[in-house]
Short mmCIF file of C-alpha atoms in Angstrom, two decimals:
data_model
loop_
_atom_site.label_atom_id
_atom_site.label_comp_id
_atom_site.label_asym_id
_atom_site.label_seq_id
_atom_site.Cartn_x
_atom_site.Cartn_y
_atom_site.Cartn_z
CA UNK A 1 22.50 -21.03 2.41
CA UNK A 2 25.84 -19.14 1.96
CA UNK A 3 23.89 -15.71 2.83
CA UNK A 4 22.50 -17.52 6.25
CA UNK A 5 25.58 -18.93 7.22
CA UNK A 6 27.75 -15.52 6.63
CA UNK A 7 24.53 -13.69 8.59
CA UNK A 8 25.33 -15.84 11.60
CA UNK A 9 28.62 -15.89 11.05
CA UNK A 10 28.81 -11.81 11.69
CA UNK A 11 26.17 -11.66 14.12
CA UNK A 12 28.94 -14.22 16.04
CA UNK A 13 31.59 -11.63 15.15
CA UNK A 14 29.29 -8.56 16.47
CA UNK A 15 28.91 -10.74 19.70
CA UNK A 16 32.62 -11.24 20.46
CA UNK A 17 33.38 -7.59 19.58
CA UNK A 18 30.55 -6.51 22.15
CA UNK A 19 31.60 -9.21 24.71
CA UNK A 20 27.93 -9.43 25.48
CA UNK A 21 26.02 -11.56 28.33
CA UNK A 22 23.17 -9.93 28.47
CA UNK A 23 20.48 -8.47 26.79
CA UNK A 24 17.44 -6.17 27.91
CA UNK A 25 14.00 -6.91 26.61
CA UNK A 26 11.07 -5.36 26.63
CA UNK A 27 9.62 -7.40 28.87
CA UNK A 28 12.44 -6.20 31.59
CA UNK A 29 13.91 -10.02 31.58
CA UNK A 30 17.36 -11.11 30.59
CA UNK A 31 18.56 -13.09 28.46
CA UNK A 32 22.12 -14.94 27.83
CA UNK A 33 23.70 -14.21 24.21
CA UNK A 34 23.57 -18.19 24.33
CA UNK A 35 19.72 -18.22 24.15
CA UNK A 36 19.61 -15.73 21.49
CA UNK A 37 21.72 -17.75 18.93
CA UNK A 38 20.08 -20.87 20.11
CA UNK A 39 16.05 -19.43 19.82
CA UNK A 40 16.85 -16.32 17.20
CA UNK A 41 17.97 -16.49 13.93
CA UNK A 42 19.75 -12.58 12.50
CA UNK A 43 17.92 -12.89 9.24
CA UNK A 44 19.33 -9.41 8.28
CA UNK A 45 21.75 -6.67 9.96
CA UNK A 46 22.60 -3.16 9.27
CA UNK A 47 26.36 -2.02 10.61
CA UNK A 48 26.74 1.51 11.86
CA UNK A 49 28.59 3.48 9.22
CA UNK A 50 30.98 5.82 11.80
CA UNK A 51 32.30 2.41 13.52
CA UNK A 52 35.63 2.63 14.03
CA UNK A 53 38.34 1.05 16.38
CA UNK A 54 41.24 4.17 16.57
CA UNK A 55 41.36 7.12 17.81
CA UNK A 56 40.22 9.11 14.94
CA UNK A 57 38.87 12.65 16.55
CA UNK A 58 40.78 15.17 17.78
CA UNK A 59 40.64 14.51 21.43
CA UNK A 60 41.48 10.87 21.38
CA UNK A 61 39.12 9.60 24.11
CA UNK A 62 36.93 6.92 21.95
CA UNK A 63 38.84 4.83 20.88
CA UNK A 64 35.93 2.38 20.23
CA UNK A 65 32.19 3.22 18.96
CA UNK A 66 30.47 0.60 17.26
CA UNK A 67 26.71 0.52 16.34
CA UNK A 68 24.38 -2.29 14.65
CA UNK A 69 20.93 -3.07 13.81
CA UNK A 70 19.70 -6.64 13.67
CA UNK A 71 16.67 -8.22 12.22
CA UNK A 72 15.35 -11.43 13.45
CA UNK A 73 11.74 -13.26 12.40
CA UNK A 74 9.70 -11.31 15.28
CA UNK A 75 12.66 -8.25 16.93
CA UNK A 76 15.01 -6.05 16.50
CA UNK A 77 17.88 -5.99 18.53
CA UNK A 78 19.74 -2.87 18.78
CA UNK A 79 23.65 -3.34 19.72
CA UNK A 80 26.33 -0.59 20.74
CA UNK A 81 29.82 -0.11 22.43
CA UNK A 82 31.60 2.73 23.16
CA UNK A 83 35.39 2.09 24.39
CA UNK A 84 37.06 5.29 25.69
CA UNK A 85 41.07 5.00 25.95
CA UNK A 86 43.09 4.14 28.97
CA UNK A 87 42.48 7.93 30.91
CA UNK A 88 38.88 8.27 30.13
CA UNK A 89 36.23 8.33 33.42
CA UNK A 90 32.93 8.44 32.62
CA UNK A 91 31.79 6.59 28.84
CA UNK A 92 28.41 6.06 27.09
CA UNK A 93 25.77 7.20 25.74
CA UNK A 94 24.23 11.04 25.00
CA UNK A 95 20.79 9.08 23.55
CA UNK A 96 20.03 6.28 21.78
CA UNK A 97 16.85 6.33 19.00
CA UNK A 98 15.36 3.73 16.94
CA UNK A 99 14.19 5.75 13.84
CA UNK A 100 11.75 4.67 10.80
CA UNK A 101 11.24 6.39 7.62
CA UNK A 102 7.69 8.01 7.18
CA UNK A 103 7.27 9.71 4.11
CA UNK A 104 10.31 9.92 2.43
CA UNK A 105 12.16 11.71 6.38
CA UNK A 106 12.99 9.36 9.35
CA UNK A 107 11.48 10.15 12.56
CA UNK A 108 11.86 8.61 15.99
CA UNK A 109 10.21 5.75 17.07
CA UNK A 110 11.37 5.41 20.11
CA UNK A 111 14.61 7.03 22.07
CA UNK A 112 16.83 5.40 24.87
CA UNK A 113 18.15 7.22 27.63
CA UNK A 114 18.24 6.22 31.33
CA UNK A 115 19.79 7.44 34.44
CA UNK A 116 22.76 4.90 33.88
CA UNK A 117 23.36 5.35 29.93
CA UNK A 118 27.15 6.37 31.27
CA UNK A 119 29.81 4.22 32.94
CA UNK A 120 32.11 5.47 35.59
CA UNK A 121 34.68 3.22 33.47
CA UNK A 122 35.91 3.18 29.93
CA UNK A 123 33.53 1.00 28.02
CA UNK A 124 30.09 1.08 27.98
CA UNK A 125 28.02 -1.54 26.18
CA UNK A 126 23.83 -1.81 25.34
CA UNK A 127 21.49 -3.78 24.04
CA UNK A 128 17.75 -4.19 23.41
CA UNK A 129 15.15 -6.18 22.06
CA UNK A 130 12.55 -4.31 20.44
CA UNK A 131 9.31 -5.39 18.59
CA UNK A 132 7.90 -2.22 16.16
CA UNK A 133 5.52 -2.44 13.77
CA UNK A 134 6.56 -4.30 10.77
CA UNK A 135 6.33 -2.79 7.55
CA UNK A 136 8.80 0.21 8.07
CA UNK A 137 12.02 0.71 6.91
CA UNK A 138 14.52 1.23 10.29
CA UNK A 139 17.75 2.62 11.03
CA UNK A 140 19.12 3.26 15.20
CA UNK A 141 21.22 6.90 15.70
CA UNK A 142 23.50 7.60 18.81
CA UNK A 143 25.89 9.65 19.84
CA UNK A 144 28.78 8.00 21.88
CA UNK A 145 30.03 9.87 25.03
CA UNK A 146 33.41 9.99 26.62
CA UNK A 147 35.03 12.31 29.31
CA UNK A 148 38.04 12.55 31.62
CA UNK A 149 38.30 13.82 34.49
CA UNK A 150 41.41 16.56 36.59
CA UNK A 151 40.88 16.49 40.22
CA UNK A 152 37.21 16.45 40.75
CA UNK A 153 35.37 18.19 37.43
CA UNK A 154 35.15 16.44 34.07
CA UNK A 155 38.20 18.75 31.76
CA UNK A 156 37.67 17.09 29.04
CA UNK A 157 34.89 15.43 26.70
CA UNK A 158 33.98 14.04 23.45
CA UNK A 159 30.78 13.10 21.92
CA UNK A 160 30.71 11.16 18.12
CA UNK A 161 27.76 10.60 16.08
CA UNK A 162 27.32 7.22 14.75
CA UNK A 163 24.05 6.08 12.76
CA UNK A 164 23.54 2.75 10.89
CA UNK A 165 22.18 1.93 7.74
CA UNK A 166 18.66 0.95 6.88
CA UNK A 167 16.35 -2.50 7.24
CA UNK A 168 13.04 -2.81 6.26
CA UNK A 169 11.34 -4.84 9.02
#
């Protein structure tokens, strides 16, 4: 009961760090962050192991990049930020990929990229329900994407790689 309670306890925490309303489905339909706790229960979750919240690379322009896996009864829901500091432009994604392990290597399942994967803003959030076969073990890769821009042409970027760790679904 203590495991449950801590489980919901952190997917709460994940929430408020996202400051998500809304999440993407499959199905193309939203869905409040309300309804999930209320009709979804994270039975499991697997943190991305670059998260940070400083400006650790060189460049300084993500200040924010955090990635997570969750397992409920039927879904996965995939979860990611990326915060860019006060000067950046444009912030996001590069790609997205839900991975599983096949024989001992992880492949992709299934990648995430559309035309608006980047925000002409500092933060960029996204998140997705996804249903894969069950029996696999699952991890979810990215690579976070900031830039700034002098004048009218991007002068500087940054990409980070972020990938989190493992959950058999």
């Amino acid at each position: 009961m203590k495991k449950l309670i801590c489980v919901i306890c952190s997917f709460i925490f994940v929430l408020s760090i996202f400051n998500v309303s809304v999440f993407a489905t499959d199905s193309n339909t939203e869905e409040t962050s309300e309804s999930i706790l209320s009709d979804e229960v994270i039975i499991e979750e697997a943190e991305g192991i670059y998260n940070s919240n400083s400006n650790a690379r060189a460049t300084g322009l993500i200040s924010q990049k955090t990635l997570t896996l969750s397992k409920t009864g039927t879904q996965l829901i995939i979860s990611a930020k990326t915060k860019g500091s006060d000067e950046v432009d444009k912030c996001g994604f590069t790609y997205i990929k839900l991975q599983r392990l096949v024989n001992g290597s992880w492949t992709d399942y299934s990648t995430y990229c559309y035309y608006d994967q980047y925000n002409e803003s500092n933060s960029k959030t996204f998140s997705k329900y996804v249903s894969p076969p069950s029996g696999y073990t699952y991890r979810v890769v990215c690579e976070h994407y900031a830039a700034k821009k002098t004048l009218l042409i991007f002068t500087s970027e940054e990409t980070s790689y972020n990938e989190t760790t493992s959950l058999t679904f």
